[in-house]
PDB file of C-alpha atoms in Angstrom:
ATOM      1  CA  MET A  28     -30.320  51.168-158.118  1.00 41.00           C
ATOM      2  CA  ASN A  29     -30.109  47.658-159.633  1.00 44.00           C
ATOM      3  CA  LYS A  30     -26.994  46.210-161.195  1.00 48.00           C
ATOM      4  CA  GLU A  31     -26.737  43.775-164.094  1.00 47.00           C
ATOM      5  CA  HIS A  32     -23.701  42.006-162.687  1.00 53.00           C
ATOM      6  CA  ALA A  33     -21.454  42.080-159.639  1.00 62.00           C
ATOM      7  CA  GLU A  34     -18.131  43.874-159.946  1.00 83.00           C
ATOM      8  CA  VAL A  35     -16.404  42.712-156.732  1.00 96.00           C
ATOM      9  CA  ASP A  36     -16.602  39.590-154.615  1.00 98.00           C
ATOM     10  CA  VAL A  37     -17.878  41.162-151.383  1.00 98.00           C
ATOM     11  CA  SER A  38     -19.576  44.426-150.445  1.00 98.00           C
ATOM     12  CA  ILE A  39     -19.022  45.162-146.762  1.00 98.00           C
ATOM     13  CA  ILE A  40     -21.772  47.392-145.399  1.00 98.00           C
ATOM     14  CA  VAL A  41     -20.716  49.593-142.457  1.00 98.00           C
ATOM     15  CA  PRO A  42     -23.509  51.703-140.890  1.00 98.00           C
ATOM     16  CA  VAL A  43     -22.129  54.330-138.525  1.00 98.00           C
ATOM     17  CA  TYR A  44     -23.885  56.514-135.974  1.00 96.00           C
ATOM     18  CA  ASN A  45     -22.173  57.910-132.872  1.00 95.00           C
ATOM     19  CA  HIS A  46     -19.332  55.408-133.249  1.00 96.00           C
ATOM     20  CA  GLU A  47     -16.386  57.781-132.898  1.00 96.00           C
ATOM     21  CA  ARG A  48     -14.870  55.625-130.118  1.00 95.00           C
ATOM     22  CA  TYR A  49     -15.154  52.339-132.023  1.00 97.00           C
ATOM     23  CA  VAL A  50     -15.198  52.815-135.803  1.00 97.00           C
ATOM     24  CA  GLU A  51     -11.396  52.884-136.137  1.00 97.00           C
ATOM     25  CA  GLN A  52     -11.201  49.333-134.778  1.00 98.00           C
ATOM     26  CA  THR A  53     -14.107  48.322-137.021  1.00 98.00           C
ATOM     27  CA  LEU A  54     -12.453  49.589-140.200  1.00 98.00           C
ATOM     28  CA  LYS A  55      -9.024  48.230-139.298  1.00 98.00           C
ATOM     29  CA  SER A  56     -10.537  44.773-138.820  1.00 98.00           C
ATOM     30  CA  ILE A  57     -11.748  44.926-142.431  1.00 98.00           C
ATOM     31  CA  ILE A  58      -8.688  46.498-144.032  1.00 97.00           C
ATOM     32  CA  ASN A  59      -6.385  44.030-142.275  1.00 97.00           C
ATOM     33  CA  GLN A  60      -8.198  41.052-143.799  1.00 98.00           C
ATOM     34  CA  GLU A  61      -5.899  38.639-145.613  1.00 98.00           C
ATOM     35  CA  THR A  62      -7.735  37.462-148.696  1.00 98.00           C
ATOM     36  CA  THR A  63      -7.345  36.778-152.384  1.00 98.00           C
ATOM     37  CA  TYR A  64     -10.889  38.016-152.989  1.00 98.00           C
ATOM     38  CA  THR A  65     -11.825  41.565-153.925  1.00 98.00           C
ATOM     39  CA  TYR A  66     -14.023  43.671-151.660  1.00 98.00           C
ATOM     40  CA  GLU A  67     -15.397  47.158-151.225  1.00 98.00           C
ATOM     41  CA  ILE A  68     -16.240  48.948-147.977  1.00 98.00           C
ATOM     42  CA  LEU A  69     -19.457  50.971-148.139  1.00 98.00           C
ATOM     43  CA  ILE A  70     -19.790  53.303-145.149  1.00 98.00           C
ATOM     44  CA  GLY A  71     -23.011  55.119-144.313  1.00 98.00           C
ATOM     45  CA  GLU A  72     -22.258  57.884-141.805  1.00 98.00           C
ATOM     46  CA  ASP A  73     -25.734  58.758-140.545  1.00 97.00           C
ATOM     47  CA  CYS A  74     -25.222  62.403-139.545  1.00 96.00           C
ATOM     48  CA  SER A  75     -23.604  61.586-136.185  1.00 96.00           C
ATOM     49  CA  PRO A  76     -23.351  64.376-133.596  1.00 95.00           C
ATOM     50  CA  ASP A  77     -19.893  63.137-132.577  1.00 95.00           C
ATOM     51  CA  HIS A  78     -16.667  63.019-134.659  1.00 96.00           C
ATOM     52  CA  SER A  79     -17.338  59.729-136.477  1.00 97.00           C
ATOM     53  CA  LYS A  80     -17.196  61.575-139.783  1.00 97.00           C
ATOM     54  CA  ASP A  81     -13.635  62.792-139.145  1.00 97.00           C
ATOM     55  CA  VAL A  82     -12.412  59.281-138.329  1.00 97.00           C
ATOM     56  CA  ILE A  83     -13.987  57.889-141.493  1.00 98.00           C
ATOM     57  CA  LYS A  84     -12.534  60.647-143.690  1.00 97.00           C
ATOM     58  CA  GLY A  85      -9.063  59.693-142.465  1.00 96.00           C
ATOM     59  CA  PHE A  86      -9.561  56.063-143.504  1.00 97.00           C
ATOM     60  CA  GLU A  87     -11.180  57.119-146.769  1.00 96.00           C
ATOM     61  CA  LYS A  88      -8.115  59.220-147.645  1.00 96.00           C
ATOM     62  CA  GLU A  89      -5.742  56.336-146.870  1.00 96.00           C
ATOM     63  CA  ASN A  90      -7.788  53.673-148.681  1.00 96.00           C
ATOM     64  CA  PRO A  91      -9.526  55.364-151.644  1.00 94.00           C
ATOM     65  CA  GLU A  92      -9.464  52.169-153.710  1.00 95.00           C
ATOM     66  CA  LYS A  93     -11.478  50.228-151.119  1.00 96.00           C
ATOM     67  CA  ILE A  94     -13.724  52.711-149.322  1.00 97.00           C
ATOM     68  CA  ARG A  95     -16.829  54.455-150.598  1.00 97.00           C
ATOM     69  CA  ALA A  96     -18.246  56.656-147.858  1.00 97.00           C
ATOM     70  CA  PHE A  97     -21.694  58.251-147.881  1.00 98.00           C
ATOM     71  CA  TYR A  98     -22.187  61.140-145.468  1.00 98.00           C
ATOM     72  CA  ARG A  99     -25.892  61.626-144.799  1.00 97.00           C
ATOM     73  CA  GLU A 100     -27.102  65.216-144.662  1.00 95.00           C
ATOM     74  CA  GLN A 101     -29.766  64.225-142.144  1.00 96.00           C
ATOM     75  CA  ASN A 102     -30.274  61.185-139.951  1.00 96.00           C
ATOM     76  CA  MET A 103     -31.982  58.341-141.848  1.00 96.00           C
ATOM     77  CA  GLY A 104     -32.243  55.753-139.091  1.00 94.00           C
ATOM     78  CA  GLY A 105     -30.351  52.490-138.907  1.00 95.00           C
ATOM     79  CA  THR A 106     -32.204  50.329-141.430  1.00 97.00           C
ATOM     80  CA  ARG A 107     -32.735  53.031-144.060  1.00 98.00           C
ATOM     81  CA  ASN A 108     -29.037  53.845-143.892  1.00 98.00           C
ATOM     82  CA  ILE A 109     -28.150  50.170-144.460  1.00 98.00           C
ATOM     83  CA  TYR A 110     -30.755  49.772-147.217  1.00 98.00           C
ATOM     84  CA  GLU A 111     -29.299  52.682-149.203  1.00 98.00           C
ATOM     85  CA  LEU A 112     -25.889  50.996-149.014  1.00 98.00           C
ATOM     86  CA  PHE A 113     -27.396  47.710-150.227  1.00 98.00           C
ATOM     87  CA  MET A 114     -28.730  49.567-153.265  1.00 97.00           C
ATOM     88  CA  VAL A 115     -25.230  50.591-154.393  1.00 97.00           C
ATOM     89  CA  ALA A 116     -23.460  47.349-153.397  1.00 97.00           C
ATOM     90  CA  ARG A 117     -21.647  45.736-156.339  1.00 96.00           C
ATOM     91  CA  GLY A 118     -20.459  42.544-154.631  1.00 97.00           C
ATOM     92  CA  ARG A 119     -21.528  38.976-155.367  1.00 97.00           C
ATOM     93  CA  TYR A 120     -21.905  38.669-151.604  1.00 98.00           C
ATOM     94  CA  VAL A 121     -22.683  41.150-148.848  1.00 98.00           C
ATOM     95  CA  ALA A 122     -21.693  41.388-145.194  1.00 98.00           C
ATOM     96  CA  VAL A 123     -22.835  43.933-142.598  1.00 98.00           C
ATOM     97  CA  LEU A 124     -20.482  45.153-139.876  1.00 98.00           C
ATOM     98  CA  GLU A 125     -21.854  47.911-137.652  1.00 97.00           C
ATOM     99  CA  GLY A 126     -19.513  50.714-136.635  1.00 97.00           C
ATOM    100  CA  ASP A 127     -19.128  49.551-133.034  1.00 95.00           C
ATOM    101  CA  ASP A 128     -18.418  45.858-133.774  1.00 97.00           C
ATOM    102  CA  TYR A 129     -15.347  44.310-135.378  1.00 98.00           C
ATOM    103  CA  TRP A 130     -14.025  41.149-137.012  1.00 98.00           C
ATOM    104  CA  ILE A 131     -11.680  38.977-134.959  1.00 97.00           C
ATOM    105  CA  ASP A 132     -10.664  36.512-137.664  1.00 98.00           C
ATOM    106  CA  LYS A 133      -8.410  38.088-140.311  1.00 98.00           C
ATOM    107  CA  TYR A 134      -9.365  35.295-142.718  1.00 98.00           C
ATOM    108  CA  LYS A 135     -13.124  35.825-142.412  1.00 98.00           C
ATOM    109  CA  ILE A 136     -13.575  37.016-145.998  1.00 98.00           C
ATOM    110  CA  GLN A 137     -11.340  34.265-147.372  1.00 98.00           C
ATOM    111  CA  LYS A 138     -13.070  31.473-145.463  1.00 98.00           C
ATOM    112  CA  GLN A 139     -16.627  32.582-146.091  1.00 98.00           C
ATOM    113  CA  VAL A 140     -16.354  33.457-149.784  1.00 98.00           C
ATOM    114  CA  SER A 141     -14.566  30.139-150.392  1.00 98.00           C
ATOM    115  CA  PHE A 142     -17.358  28.302-148.592  1.00 98.00           C
ATOM    116  CA  LEU A 143     -20.176  30.020-150.497  1.00 98.00           C
ATOM    117  CA  ASP A 144     -18.449  29.481-153.834  1.00 98.00           C
ATOM    118  CA  LYS A 145     -18.175  25.753-153.073  1.00 98.00           C
ATOM    119  CA  HIS A 146     -21.659  25.402-151.561  1.00 98.00           C
ATOM    120  CA  PRO A 147     -24.254  27.209-153.712  1.00 96.00           C
ATOM    121  CA  GLU A 148     -27.001  25.309-151.861  1.00 97.00           C
ATOM    122  CA  TYR A 149     -26.548  27.738-148.949  1.00 98.00           C
ATOM    123  CA  ILE A 150     -27.717  31.345-149.256  1.00 98.00           C
ATOM    124  CA  GLY A 151     -25.320  32.478-146.542  1.00 98.00           C
ATOM    125  CA  VAL A 152     -22.686  31.507-144.015  1.00 98.00           C
ATOM    126  CA  ALA A 153     -22.300  32.703-140.408  1.00 98.00           C
ATOM    127  CA  SER A 154     -20.052  31.767-137.484  1.00 98.00           C
ATOM    128  CA  ASN A 155     -19.563  31.742-133.750  1.00 97.00           C
ATOM    129  CA  PHE A 156     -18.865  35.095-132.086  1.00 97.00           C
ATOM    130  CA  SER A 157     -17.831  36.845-128.879  1.00 97.00           C
ATOM    131  CA  ILE A 158     -19.670  39.482-126.869  1.00 96.00           C
ATOM    132  CA  ILE A 159     -17.693  42.446-125.523  1.00 95.00           C
ATOM    133  CA  ASP A 160     -18.663  45.448-123.410  1.00 93.00           C
ATOM    134  CA  LYS A 161     -18.263  49.142-124.265  1.00 90.00           C
ATOM    135  CA  TYR A 162     -14.641  49.032-123.078  1.00 91.00           C
ATOM    136  CA  GLY A 163     -13.704  46.003-125.173  1.00 92.00           C
ATOM    137  CA  ASN A 164     -13.702  43.491-122.319  1.00 94.00           C
ATOM    138  CA  ILE A 165     -14.887  40.005-123.264  1.00 93.00           C
ATOM    139  CA  VAL A 166     -18.256  39.202-121.683  1.00 93.00           C
ATOM    140  CA  GLU A 167     -18.730  35.856-123.428  1.00 93.00           C
ATOM    141  CA  GLU A 168     -16.065  34.264-125.588  1.00 92.00           C
ATOM    142  CA  ARG A 169     -18.067  31.672-127.556  1.00 94.00           C
ATOM    143  CA  CYS A 170     -21.780  32.411-127.829  1.00 94.00           C
ATOM    144  CA  ILE A 171     -23.120  29.463-129.832  1.00 96.00           C
ATOM    145  CA  SER A 172     -23.208  25.968-128.368  1.00 93.00           C
ATOM    146  CA  SER A 173     -21.054  23.364-130.117  1.00 94.00           C
ATOM    147  CA  ASN A 174     -24.007  21.209-131.231  1.00 95.00           C
ATOM    148  CA  HIS A 175     -25.307  24.135-133.330  1.00 96.00           C
ATOM    149  CA  LEU A 176     -22.018  24.662-135.201  1.00 97.00           C
ATOM    150  CA  ASN A 177     -20.650  23.204-138.441  1.00 97.00           C
ATOM    151  CA  CYS A 178     -24.197  22.626-139.692  1.00 97.00           C
ATOM    152  CA  GLY A 179     -27.045  24.377-141.439  1.00 97.00           C
ATOM    153  CA  PHE A 180     -29.305  26.884-139.711  1.00 97.00           C
ATOM    154  CA  LEU A 181     -32.833  26.449-141.072  1.00 97.00           C
ATOM    155  CA  TRP A 182     -36.033  28.498-140.953  1.00 97.00           C
ATOM    156  CA  LYS A 183     -37.483  26.123-138.356  1.00 96.00           C
ATOM    157  CA  ASP A 184     -34.373  26.676-136.208  1.00 97.00           C
ATOM    158  CA  PHE A 185     -34.931  30.422-136.321  1.00 96.00           C
ATOM    159  CA  LEU A 186     -38.572  30.012-135.310  1.00 96.00           C
ATOM    160  CA  SER A 187     -37.660  27.807-132.344  1.00 94.00           C
ATOM    161  CA  ARG A 188     -34.330  29.306-131.218  1.00 93.00           C
ATOM    162  CA  GLY A 189     -34.364  32.879-132.496  1.00 91.00           C
ATOM    163  CA  PHE A 190     -31.222  34.878-133.295  1.00 89.00           C
ATOM    164  CA  GLU A 191     -28.438  32.386-132.689  1.00 92.00           C
ATOM    165  CA  PHE A 192     -25.591  34.058-134.555  1.00 93.00           C
ATOM    166  CA  HIS A 193     -24.828  37.769-134.785  1.00 94.00           C
ATOM    167  CA  THR A 194     -25.204  39.873-137.938  1.00 95.00           C
ATOM    168  CA  ALA A 195     -21.481  40.714-137.963  1.00 97.00           C
ATOM    169  CA  THR A 196     -20.669  37.027-138.580  1.00 98.00           C
ATOM    170  CA  LEU A 197     -22.956  36.688-141.594  1.00 98.00           C
ATOM    171  CA  MET A 198     -22.090  36.793-145.287  1.00 98.00           C
ATOM    172  CA  TYR A 199     -24.715  36.015-147.917  1.00 98.00           C
ATOM    173  CA  HIS A 200     -25.587  36.147-151.596  1.00 98.00           C
ATOM    174  CA  ASN A 201     -26.317  39.697-152.692  1.00 98.00           C
ATOM    175  CA  ILE A 202     -30.064  39.370-153.203  1.00 98.00           C
ATOM    176  CA  TYR A 203     -30.229  43.155-153.673  1.00 97.00           C
ATOM    177  CA  LEU A 204     -28.789  42.765-157.171  1.00 96.00           C
ATOM    178  CA  GLU A 205     -32.178  41.367-158.185  1.00 95.00           C
ATOM    179  CA  GLU A 206     -34.879  43.435-159.864  1.00 90.00           C
ATOM    180  CA  LYS A 207     -37.088  43.341-156.759  1.00 94.00           C
ATOM    181  CA  ASP A 208     -38.365  45.822-154.216  1.00 96.00           C
ATOM    182  CA  TYR A 209     -36.520  45.261-150.916  1.00 97.00           C
ATOM    183  CA  SER A 210     -37.673  48.461-149.219  1.00 98.00           C
ATOM    184  CA  ILE A 211     -39.352  46.254-146.603  1.00 98.00           C
ATOM    185  CA  PHE A 212     -35.886  46.186-145.030  1.00 97.00           C
ATOM    186  CA  TYR A 213     -36.362  49.679-143.615  1.00 97.00           C
ATOM    187  CA  LYS A 214     -40.153  49.889-143.690  1.00 98.00           C
ATOM    188  CA  ALA A 215     -40.600  46.982-141.253  1.00 97.00           C
ATOM    189  CA  HIS A 216     -38.474  48.638-138.542  1.00 96.00           C
ATOM    190  CA  GLU A 217     -36.516  51.890-138.491  1.00 95.00           C
ATOM    191  CA  LEU A 218     -33.680  50.592-136.304  1.00 93.00           C
ATOM    192  CA  VAL A 219     -33.521  46.781-136.349  1.00 93.00           C
ATOM    193  CA  GLY A 220     -32.886  44.847-139.561  1.00 95.00           C
ATOM    194  CA  ASP A 221     -31.763  41.412-138.297  1.00 95.00           C
ATOM    195  CA  LEU A 222     -35.258  39.909-138.227  1.00 96.00           C
ATOM    196  CA  THR A 223     -36.068  41.252-141.680  1.00 97.00           C
ATOM    197  CA  ALA A 224     -32.813  40.024-143.236  1.00 97.00           C
ATOM    198  CA  LEU A 225     -33.124  36.514-141.799  1.00 97.00           C
ATOM    199  CA  THR A 226     -36.774  36.281-142.856  1.00 98.00           C
ATOM    200  CA  LEU A 227     -35.889  37.172-146.434  1.00 97.00           C
ATOM    201  CA  LEU A 228     -32.917  34.795-146.525  1.00 98.00           C
ATOM    202  CA  LEU A 229     -34.182  31.735-144.638  1.00 98.00           C
ATOM    203  CA  ASN A 230     -37.439  31.636-146.582  1.00 97.00           C
ATOM    204  CA  ARG A 231     -35.275  31.024-149.653  1.00 96.00           C
ATOM    205  CA  SER A 232     -32.551  28.699-148.389  1.00 97.00           C
ATOM    206  CA  ASN A 233     -30.385  27.780-145.385  1.00 98.00           C
ATOM    207  CA  ILE A 234     -27.408  29.413-143.678  1.00 98.00           C
ATOM    208  CA  TYR A 235     -24.345  27.398-142.678  1.00 98.00           C
ATOM    209  CA  VAL A 236     -22.769  28.185-139.289  1.00 98.00           C
ATOM    210  CA  MET A 237     -18.984  27.780-138.921  1.00 98.00           C
ATOM    211  CA  GLU A 238     -17.360  26.971-135.584  1.00 97.00           C
ATOM    212  CA  ASP A 239     -14.735  29.737-135.880  1.00 97.00           C
ATOM    213  CA  VAL A 240     -15.162  32.814-133.681  1.00 97.00           C
ATOM    214  CA  MET A 241     -15.065  35.477-136.373  1.00 98.00           C
ATOM    215  CA  SER A 242     -16.502  38.644-134.858  1.00 98.00           C
ATOM    216  CA  ALA A 243     -16.986  40.639-131.677  1.00 97.00           C
ATOM    217  CA  TYR A 244     -20.406  42.065-130.899  1.00 96.00           C
ATOM    218  CA  ARG A 245     -20.269  45.119-128.643  1.00 94.00           C
ATOM    219  CA  ARG A 246     -23.323  44.851-126.404  1.00 89.00           C
ATOM    220  CA  ILE A 247     -24.080  48.208-124.784  1.00 80.00           C
ATOM    221  CA  ILE A 248     -27.189  49.026-122.772  1.00 77.00           C
ATOM    222  CA  ASP A 249     -26.956  52.477-121.268  1.00 76.00           C
ATOM    223  CA  LYS A 250     -29.398  55.370-120.834  1.00 74.00           C
ATOM    224  CA  SER A 251     -26.982  57.765-122.541  1.00 71.00           C
ATOM    225  CA  GLU A 252     -26.358  55.571-125.620  1.00 73.00           C
ATOM    226  CA  THR A 253     -28.132  55.743-128.987  1.00 74.00           C
ATOM    227  CA  ASN A 254     -27.801  52.125-130.114  1.00 74.00           C
ATOM    228  CA  ALA A 255     -30.912  49.988-130.699  1.00 78.00           C
ATOM    229  CA  CYS A 256     -30.491  47.913-127.514  1.00 82.00           C
ATOM    230  CA  SER A 257     -30.262  51.003-125.313  1.00 78.00           C
ATOM    231  CA  ILE A 258     -33.270  52.621-126.986  1.00 83.00           C
ATOM    232  CA  ALA A 259     -35.302  49.417-126.546  1.00 83.00           C
ATOM    233  CA  ASP A 260     -34.275  49.184-122.898  1.00 86.00           C
ATOM    234  CA  ARG A 261     -35.613  52.670-122.206  1.00 90.00           C
ATOM    235  CA  ASP A 262     -39.104  51.702-123.410  1.00 93.00           C
ATOM    236  CA  PRO A 263     -39.411  47.898-123.701  1.00 94.00           C
ATOM    237  CA  ALA A 264     -43.180  48.096-124.201  1.00 95.00           C
ATOM    238  CA  LEU A 265     -42.809  50.252-127.311  1.00 95.00           C
ATOM    239  CA  SER A 266     -39.976  48.026-128.502  1.00 95.00           C
ATOM    240  CA  SER A 267     -42.228  44.970-128.194  1.00 95.00           C
ATOM    241  CA  MET A 268     -44.979  46.705-130.174  1.00 95.00           C
ATOM    242  CA  LYS A 269     -42.515  47.553-132.948  1.00 96.00           C
ATOM    243  CA  THR A 270     -41.308  43.945-133.059  1.00 96.00           C
ATOM    244  CA  VAL A 271     -44.888  42.671-133.419  1.00 96.00           C
ATOM    245  CA  ARG A 272     -45.487  45.203-136.208  1.00 96.00           C
ATOM    246  CA  GLN A 273     -42.304  43.954-137.881  1.00 97.00           C
ATOM    247  CA  TYR A 274     -43.522  40.335-137.714  1.00 96.00           C
ATOM    248  CA  VAL A 275     -46.854  41.358-139.234  1.00 96.00           C
ATOM    249  CA  MET A 276     -45.256  43.329-142.072  1.00 97.00           C
ATOM    250  CA  LEU A 277     -42.979  40.391-142.906  1.00 97.00           C
ATOM    251  CA  GLN A 278     -45.758  37.789-143.101  1.00 95.00           C
ATOM    252  CA  PRO A 279     -46.264  38.264-146.884  1.00 95.00           C
ATOM    253  CA  TYR A 280     -42.638  37.126-147.348  1.00 96.00           C
ATOM    254  CA  LEU A 281     -43.200  33.775-145.601  1.00 96.00           C
ATOM    255  CA  TYR A 282     -43.842  30.503-147.391  1.00 93.00           C
ATOM    256  CA  ASN A 283     -46.198  29.612-144.541  1.00 93.00           C
ATOM    257  CA  LYS A 284     -48.077  32.806-143.701  1.00 90.00           C
ATOM    258  CA  ASN A 285     -48.871  31.591-140.145  1.00 91.00           C
ATOM    259  CA  ASP A 286     -45.267  30.908-139.118  1.00 94.00           C
ATOM    260  CA  PHE A 287     -45.052  34.089-137.035  1.00 94.00           C
ATOM    261  CA  ASP A 288     -48.395  33.637-135.248  1.00 92.00           C
ATOM    262  CA  TYR A 289     -46.939  31.978-132.144  1.00 90.00           C
ATOM    263  CA  LEU A 290     -44.161  34.578-131.834  1.00 93.00           C
ATOM    264  CA  ILE A 291     -46.679  37.417-132.181  1.00 93.00           C
ATOM    265  CA  ALA A 292     -48.939  35.798-129.575  1.00 91.00           C
ATOM    266  CA  SER A 293     -45.979  35.348-127.234  1.00 90.00           C
ATOM    267  CA  HIS A 294     -45.117  39.060-127.420  1.00 92.00           C
ATOM    268  CA  LYS A 295     -48.756  39.978-126.837  1.00 92.00           C
ATOM    269  CA  MET A 296     -49.015  37.659-123.844  1.00 90.00           C
ATOM    270  CA  THR A 297     -45.855  39.094-122.273  1.00 92.00           C
ATOM    271  CA  PHE A 298     -47.227  42.606-122.816  1.00 94.00           C
ATOM    272  CA  LEU A 299     -50.536  41.644-121.168  1.00 91.00           C
ATOM    273  CA  LYS A 300     -48.817  40.152-118.116  1.00 91.00           C
ATOM    274  CA  ARG A 301     -46.683  43.255-117.630  1.00 95.00           C
ATOM    275  CA  MET A 302     -49.685  45.527-118.096  1.00 95.00           C
ATOM    276  CA  ILE A 303     -51.565  43.621-115.368  1.00 93.00           C
ATOM    277  CA  ARG A 304     -48.522  44.055-113.123  1.00 94.00           C
ATOM    278  CA  HIS A 305     -48.503  47.818-113.891  1.00 94.00           C
ATOM    279  CA  ARG A 306     -45.061  47.887-115.446  1.00 95.00           C
ATOM    280  CA  ASP A 307     -44.026  51.282-116.856  1.00 95.00           C
ATOM    281  CA  GLY A 308     -45.090  51.814-120.469  1.00 96.00           C
ATOM    282  CA  TYR A 309     -47.433  48.823-120.591  1.00 96.00           C
ATOM    283  CA  THR A 310     -50.647  50.806-120.918  1.00 96.00           C
ATOM    284  CA  TRP A 311     -54.227  49.962-121.886  1.00 95.00           C
ATOM    285  CA  LYS A 312     -54.021  52.352-124.841  1.00 96.00           C
ATOM    286  CA  ARG A 313     -50.956  50.533-126.218  1.00 96.00           C
ATOM    287  CA  TRP A 314     -52.525  47.139-125.529  1.00 93.00           C
ATOM    288  CA  LYS A 315     -55.529  48.044-127.695  1.00 93.00           C
ATOM    289  CA  LYS A 316     -53.196  48.964-130.569  1.00 93.00           C
ATOM    290  CA  LEU A 317     -51.280  45.739-130.090  1.00 93.00           C
ATOM    291  CA  CYS A 318     -54.467  43.642-130.255  1.00 88.00           C
ATOM    292  CA  TYR A 319     -55.132  44.836-133.792  1.00 88.00           C
ATOM    293  CA  LEU A 320     -51.694  43.664-134.951  1.00 90.00           C
ATOM    294  CA  GLY A 321     -51.456  40.057-136.090  1.00 82.00           C
ATOM    295  CA  GLY A 322     -55.177  39.427-136.453  1.00 76.00           C
ATOM    296  CA  HIS A 323     -57.647  37.368-134.469  1.00 76.00           C
ATOM    297  CA  ARG A 324     -55.658  34.144-134.797  1.00 79.00           C
ATOM    298  CA  THR A 325     -52.865  35.404-132.524  1.00 83.00           C
ATOM    299  CA  ASN A 326     -55.399  36.672-129.969  1.00 79.00           C
ATOM    300  CA  LEU A 327     -57.056  33.227-129.939  1.00 82.00           C
ATOM    301  CA  LEU A 328     -53.639  31.683-129.336  1.00 79.00           C
ATOM    302  CA  ILE A 329     -53.246  33.857-126.222  1.00 79.00           C
ATOM    303  CA  ILE A 330     -56.607  32.670-124.900  1.00 76.00           C
ATOM    304  CA  ALA A 331     -55.641  29.058-125.609  1.00 70.00           C
ATOM    305  CA  VAL A 332     -52.303  29.377-123.803  1.00 65.00           C
ATOM    306  CA  PHE A 333     -53.882  31.145-120.802  1.00 60.00           C
ATOM    307  CA  SER A 334     -56.586  28.474-120.604  1.00 59.00           C
ATOM    308  CA  LYS A 335     -53.998  25.707-120.715  1.00 56.00           C
ATOM    309  CA  LYS A 336     -51.973  27.309-117.935  1.00 55.00           C
ATOM    310  CA  CYS A 337     -55.057  27.834-115.772  1.00 50.00           C
ATOM    311  CA  LEU A 338     -56.041  24.188-116.295  1.00 49.00           C
ATOM    312  CA  GLN A 339     -52.539  23.045-115.339  1.00 55.00           C
ATOM    313  CA  LYS A 340     -52.624  25.218-112.211  1.00 52.00           C
ATOM    314  CA  CYS A 341     -56.018  23.792-111.157  1.00 52.00           C
ATOM    315  CA  THR A 342     -54.796  20.245-111.786  1.00 52.00           C
ATOM    316  CA  ASN A 343     -51.673  20.847-109.684  1.00 55.00           C
ATOM    317  CA  ASN A 344     -53.765  22.327-106.832  1.00 53.00           C
ATOM    318  CA  MET A 345     -56.095  19.332-106.916  1.00 48.00           C
ATOM    319  CA  ARG A 346     -53.129  16.977-106.703  1.00 54.00           C
ATOM    320  CA  LYS A 347     -51.804  18.845-103.686  1.00 55.00           C
ATOM    321  CA  VAL A 348     -55.209  18.605-101.992  1.00 51.00           C
ATOM    322  CA  GLY A 349     -55.339  14.897-102.797  1.00 53.00           C
ATOM    323  CA  LYS A 350     -52.027  14.343-101.037  1.00 51.00           C
TER     324      LYS A 350
END
């Protein structure tokens, strides 16, 4: 669904799956925002087996003017769930807050909308953040180093430093209002959308990073959990293959089509090393599939890096002998 014009200032996208223990705190952190700007809360409850739905219905009843909840009849997967919410978002800007994270700063909306309105040269604005555990204990209070704050985050920064800020801190122009096909958001990866979103945004313009700690990211890695990190931890080899596939599928959206080559080669090289060391899941069959992803250029990069390392090792050994 495409819209001719935005009807509210911000659409806050809240994907929920198995978040019964956390979603109350998530929604309160939005509703308690102090702002002069208008916003809507779009919740996608992805057919959770727990009681997330009941918690959301309670908030929906108390805040009918702000909340639009969508209860999926069957599980869509993380990125498809978010994508469907993007398609009905009416805001000039969008922000994504997953159902187990929450906003710390009650002026987040006010600060970030004000910034974007004053600085149209930026496509989005993010901030510093904290990491908490499943019980809410702070693991790391400020996650971005001071020299990377109060400045722009560019495409080249993403290529060299990776994911520096967390999705929950980010607010950006609602590109989904455009008459374009953004289904790549869920087609590239069924669970993880961060890489896709940043690729689409940073290939258009830059993101400013504020120094304020505005959100808490709940990092949970547990065999019994259903979040993306826990699923990836159970089969890191498969996770790596999916990431490479995601890079490959996103290449048409890059200004420089070869920008992801080094990252693809790096994932392949790590996979190869772990396969040689007989790590679980790193099989020959999967390696063959991985080789076809990314083309010959990335495979040549692996050979070049291996050759360089072998040469360095030989040089170091010769120096030791010479001593």
